[in-house]
Coordinates of C-alpha atoms in Angstrom, one line a residue:
M72 CA 0.0 0.0 0.1
L73 CA 1.5 3.3 -1.1
H74 CA 1.5 6.1 1.3
Q75 CA 0.8 9.7 0.3
G76 CA 4.5 10.6 -0.1
E77 CA 5.1 7.6 -2.5
R78 CA 2.0 8.5 -4.4
A79 CA 3.0 12.0 -4.9
I80 CA 6.5 11.0 -6.1
R81 CA 5.0 8.6 -8.6
R82 CA 2.6 11.2 -9.9
R83 CA 5.4 13.7 -10.3
A84 CA 7.5 11.0 -12.1
G85 CA 4.7 10.3 -14.5
L86 CA 3.8 6.8 -13.1
T87 CA 0.4 5.3 -12.3
I88 CA -0.5 6.0 -8.7
D89 CA -1.8 2.6 -8.1
G90 CA 1.1 0.7 -9.8
G91 CA 3.2 0.3 -6.8
P92 CA 5.6 -2.6 -6.1
G93 CA 4.5 -5.9 -4.6
V94 CA 5.7 -5.8 -1.0
G95 CA 4.7 -8.5 1.5
A96 CA 4.9 -8.6 5.3
T97 CA 6.1 -12.2 5.5
I98 CA 9.5 -13.7 4.9
P99 CA 9.5 -16.4 2.2
P100 CA 11.8 -19.3 2.6
V101 CA 14.3 -18.1 -0.1
A102 CA 14.6 -14.8 1.6
A103 CA 15.1 -16.4 5.1
E104 CA 17.9 -18.5 3.5
F105 CA 19.5 -15.2 2.1
L106 CA 19.4 -13.2 5.2
G107 CA 21.0 -16.1 7.0
R108 CA 24.0 -15.9 4.7
Q109 CA 24.6 -12.3 5.2
R110 CA 27.5 -10.6 7.1
L111 CA 26.4 -7.1 7.0
V112 CA 23.0 -5.4 7.9
V113 CA 22.3 -1.7 7.4
I114 CA 19.9 -0.4 9.8
A115 CA 17.8 2.9 9.7
A116 CA 15.9 4.5 12.5
A117 CA 15.2 8.0 14.1
D118 CA 16.8 9.1 17.4
E119 CA 15.0 10.5 20.3
N120 CA 15.3 14.0 18.8
G121 CA 13.8 12.9 15.4
A122 CA 17.0 12.9 13.5
A123 CA 17.4 10.0 11.1
W124 CA 20.5 7.9 11.1
A125 CA 21.8 4.9 9.2
G126 CA 24.0 2.4 10.9
V127 CA 25.5 -1.1 10.3
L128 CA 25.6 -4.3 12.3
T129 CA 28.0 -7.1 11.2
G130 CA 28.8 -10.7 12.1
P131 CA 29.5 -14.1 10.7
P132 CA 26.9 -15.9 8.4
G133 CA 24.1 -16.9 10.7
F134 CA 24.1 -13.8 13.0
T135 CA 20.8 -12.9 11.3
T136 CA 18.0 -15.5 11.3
A137 CA 14.3 -15.7 10.7
P138 CA 12.8 -17.9 13.3
D139 CA 9.5 -17.6 11.8
D140 CA 7.9 -15.8 8.8
R141 CA 7.3 -12.5 10.6
T142 CA 10.4 -12.2 12.7
V143 CA 14.1 -11.3 12.2
V144 CA 16.6 -11.8 14.9
I145 CA 20.0 -10.1 14.7
D146 CA 22.8 -11.2 17.3
R147 CA 24.0 -7.7 17.5
L148 CA 23.1 -4.3 18.9
P149 CA 24.4 -0.9 17.9
E150 CA 27.5 -0.4 20.0
A151 CA 28.5 2.6 22.3
G152 CA 29.3 5.8 20.2
D153 CA 26.9 4.6 17.4
P154 CA 24.1 7.2 16.9
L155 CA 21.5 4.5 17.4
A156 CA 23.1 2.9 20.6
G157 CA 20.4 2.2 23.1
R158 CA 17.7 3.4 20.8
F159 CA 16.0 0.0 20.7
D160 CA 15.7 -0.3 24.5
T161 CA 12.0 0.6 23.7
E162 CA 10.2 -0.6 20.5
Q163 CA 11.0 1.6 17.5
D164 CA 10.4 1.7 13.7
I165 CA 13.4 0.2 11.9
G166 CA 14.5 -0.2 8.2
M167 CA 17.0 -2.9 7.3
L168 CA 18.9 -3.6 4.2
M169 CA 20.7 -7.0 3.8
I170 CA 23.3 -6.7 1.1
E171 CA 25.6 -9.3 -0.6
P172 CA 28.1 -7.2 -2.5
A173 CA 29.9 -10.1 -4.1
G174 CA 26.6 -11.4 -5.8
R175 CA 25.0 -7.9 -6.2
K176 CA 22.0 -9.0 -4.2
R177 CA 19.9 -7.0 -1.6
M178 CA 16.8 -7.4 0.4
R179 CA 15.0 -4.8 2.4
V180 CA 13.0 -5.5 5.6
N181 CA 11.1 -2.8 7.5
G182 CA 9.2 -3.2 10.6
R183 CA 9.2 -2.7 14.6
A184 CA 12.3 -3.5 16.6
R185 CA 13.3 -4.0 20.2
S186 CA 16.4 -5.3 21.9
R187 CA 16.1 -8.6 23.8
G188 CA 19.3 -9.1 25.8
N189 CA 22.1 -8.7 23.3
R190 CA 19.8 -9.3 20.4
L191 CA 17.7 -7.1 18.1
V192 CA 14.3 -8.7 17.4
V193 CA 12.3 -7.3 14.5
H194 CA 8.6 -7.9 13.8
T195 CA 8.3 -7.4 9.9
E196 CA 5.8 -5.3 8.2
Q197 CA 7.5 -5.0 4.8
V198 CA 9.7 -7.5 3.0
Y199 CA 11.0 -7.1 -0.6
S200 CA 14.0 -7.6 -2.8
N201 CA 15.7 -5.0 -5.1
C202 CA 17.5 -5.3 -8.4
P203 CA 21.3 -5.4 -8.7
K204 CA 21.7 -2.0 -10.2
Y205 CA 24.6 0.3 -9.0
I206 CA 26.1 -2.4 -6.6
Q207 CA 29.9 -2.6 -6.9
T208 CA 31.2 -6.1 -6.2
R209 CA 33.1 -6.7 -3.0
A210 CA 34.3 -9.7 -1.5
H211 CA 34.7 -10.4 2.3
A212 CA 38.3 -10.5 2.9
A213 CA 38.8 -10.7 6.8
D214 CA 37.3 -10.4 10.2
L215 CA 39.8 -8.6 12.4
P216 CA 40.0 -8.1 16.2
S217 CA 38.0 -5.0 17.1
T218 CA 40.0 -1.8 16.9
R219 CA 37.0 0.3 17.6
R220 CA 37.6 3.8 19.0
S221 CA 35.5 6.5 20.5
A222 CA 33.2 8.3 18.3
V223 CA 34.2 11.8 16.9
V224 CA 31.1 14.0 16.7
T225 CA 31.1 17.3 14.7
G226 CA 28.5 19.7 13.2
D227 CA 30.1 19.6 9.8
L228 CA 32.4 17.5 7.5
T229 CA 36.1 17.8 8.0
T230 CA 38.4 18.1 5.0
G231 CA 39.2 14.4 5.3
Q232 CA 35.6 13.4 5.5
Q233 CA 34.8 15.4 2.4
R234 CA 37.6 13.6 0.5
W235 CA 36.2 10.2 1.8
I236 CA 32.7 11.0 0.5
A237 CA 33.9 12.5 -2.8
A238 CA 35.7 9.2 -3.5
A239 CA 32.9 7.1 -2.5
D240 CA 31.2 4.6 -4.9
T241 CA 28.5 3.5 -2.5
F242 CA 26.6 4.9 0.5
F243 CA 23.4 3.9 2.4
I244 CA 20.4 6.1 3.2
G245 CA 18.0 5.9 6.1
T246 CA 14.6 7.6 5.9
Y247 CA 11.4 7.6 7.8
A248 CA 7.9 9.1 7.9
A249 CA 5.6 9.3 10.8
G250 CA 3.0 6.5 10.7
H251 CA 4.7 4.9 7.8
G252 CA 8.0 3.5 9.3
A253 CA 11.6 3.7 8.5
D254 CA 13.5 2.5 5.4
A255 CA 17.2 1.7 4.5
S256 CA 18.4 1.8 1.0
H257 CA 21.5 1.7 -1.1
R258 CA 23.0 4.2 -3.5
G259 CA 25.9 3.5 -5.9
G260 CA 27.8 5.0 -8.7
N261 CA 31.3 5.7 -10.0
P262 CA 33.5 7.5 -7.5
G263 CA 32.6 11.3 -7.6
F264 CA 28.8 10.5 -8.0
V265 CA 28.3 12.3 -4.6
T266 CA 29.2 15.9 -5.1
V267 CA 30.7 17.7 -2.1
T268 CA 30.1 21.5 -2.3
G269 CA 31.3 22.3 1.3
P270 CA 31.4 21.1 4.8
R271 CA 27.6 21.2 5.1
R272 CA 26.3 20.4 1.6
L273 CA 26.1 17.3 -0.5
T274 CA 24.4 16.5 -3.7
W275 CA 23.9 13.2 -5.5
P276 CA 21.9 12.1 -8.6
D277 CA 18.8 9.9 -8.4
Y278 CA 19.3 7.3 -11.1
A279 CA 16.6 5.0 -12.7
G280 CA 16.0 2.2 -10.4
N281 CA 13.2 -0.1 -9.2
A282 CA 10.5 2.8 -9.4
M283 CA 9.6 2.0 -5.8
Y284 CA 10.3 5.5 -4.6
M285 CA 10.2 4.5 -1.0
T286 CA 13.1 6.6 -0.1
L287 CA 12.0 9.6 -2.1
G288 CA 8.4 9.0 -0.8
N289 CA 9.6 9.2 2.8
L290 CA 11.6 12.4 1.9
Q291 CA 8.5 14.0 0.4
L292 CA 6.9 13.8 3.9
Q293 CA 9.9 14.0 6.1
P294 CA 13.2 15.5 4.8
R295 CA 15.3 14.4 7.7
C296 CA 17.5 11.4 6.6
G297 CA 20.8 9.7 7.6
L298 CA 23.6 8.7 5.3
L299 CA 26.2 5.9 6.0
F300 CA 29.6 5.7 4.3
L301 CA 31.9 2.7 4.8
D302 CA 35.6 2.6 4.6
W303 CA 35.4 -1.0 3.2
E304 CA 39.2 -1.6 3.4
H305 CA 39.9 -0.3 6.9
G306 CA 36.5 -0.7 8.8
H307 CA 35.8 2.9 9.6
T308 CA 32.3 4.3 9.6
L309 CA 30.9 7.7 8.8
H310 CA 27.5 8.6 9.8
V311 CA 25.8 11.9 8.7
T312 CA 22.3 13.2 9.5
G313 CA 20.6 16.2 8.0
R314 CA 17.8 17.1 5.6
A315 CA 17.4 16.4 2.0
R316 CA 15.6 18.3 -0.8
I317 CA 14.5 16.7 -4.1
D318 CA 15.3 19.0 -7.1
W319 CA 13.1 18.2 -10.1
D320 CA 14.7 20.8 -12.4
P321 CA 15.3 18.8 -15.5
G322 CA 17.9 21.3 -16.7
R323 CA 20.1 20.8 -13.7
A324 CA 19.6 17.0 -13.7
G325 CA 20.4 16.9 -17.4
A326 CA 23.8 18.1 -16.7
V327 CA 24.6 15.0 -14.7
P328 CA 24.9 11.7 -16.8
G329 CA 22.1 9.3 -15.9
A330 CA 20.3 11.6 -13.4
Q331 CA 16.5 11.7 -13.4
R332 CA 16.6 14.2 -10.5
L333 CA 19.1 15.6 -7.9
I334 CA 19.0 15.4 -4.2
D335 CA 20.5 18.2 -2.2
F336 CA 21.5 17.3 1.4
D337 CA 22.3 19.8 4.2
V338 CA 24.5 18.3 6.9
E339 CA 23.4 18.8 10.5
Q340 CA 25.7 16.3 12.5
V341 CA 28.5 14.0 11.7
V342 CA 29.6 10.9 13.6
Q343 CA 32.9 9.1 12.6
I344 CA 33.9 5.9 14.2
A345 CA 37.5 4.6 13.6
G346 CA 37.3 0.7 13.3
G347 CA 33.6 0.9 13.5
I348 CA 33.3 -2.6 12.0
P349 CA 35.8 -5.5 12.2
Q350 CA 35.2 -6.7 8.7
R351 CA 37.3 -5.9 5.7
W352 CA 36.2 -6.1 2.1
S353 CA 38.2 -6.1 -1.1
F354 CA 36.9 -4.2 -4.2
G355 CA 35.9 -6.2 -7.3
Q356 CA 34.1 -4.4 -10.2
Y357 CA 32.0 -1.4 -10.7
S358 CA 28.4 -1.9 -11.8
R359 CA 27.8 -1.9 -15.5
F360 CA 24.7 0.3 -14.8
N361 CA 26.8 3.1 -13.4
P362 CA 26.5 6.2 -15.6
A363 CA 29.9 7.2 -17.0

């Protein structure tokens, strides 16, 4: 069932309002098998002040399971310093993205989550898969002893963080809309597809995708969103929260290869965690769908 933000985006994009994607609430057996293989889960939620954040939970295959067709259990919780640490002590909306970079496969699960001991238990409300577009292949290379350090929190992007983002070929975005839940999604392109115009402003293109418009639909209702950039080789994580604006100007989008529209993002807070994840991933190939 499309919410009003998704319907508005589909209408603006020239699509039928009633032709939304098929999204179920239950976890099919093939999906349960897929999530059980994963080593990395991106999560999205709002904090107590309403700021949206994207985070990441990692573990060996099997750390995420589906004990029944409406439940996902993750044997991890956000750690100290993570923007979402402690957030699931009470039940909250959550968006999750399980991604398998080596096979360019991804699955999204949205629902309600609460911590139980050292586990995160999610009651599913939306379960669906996405196409492989814009996913760069990466292979899991190692799990190293934790070198996690204290989080460094700033109000804007340092010069080093700006370089990190400008060189990125992948990031993850977390959105939410009151009454409609949270969502975590993937964005990819060739290095430089995210434009850094200053310590508090980013812009990226919205490429042709699944035409689900769940991310943009949420942004239509609630501009607050969170971005996650991973340093795949060294395990560092960069979390950025702020507000996004959809620019439908065809002239501006036409100057960016492959862009259907542009997203402008104003930075409000930045959290960098050195050694945020113990995993290391080696780069493989860029997606053939990435605009040149």
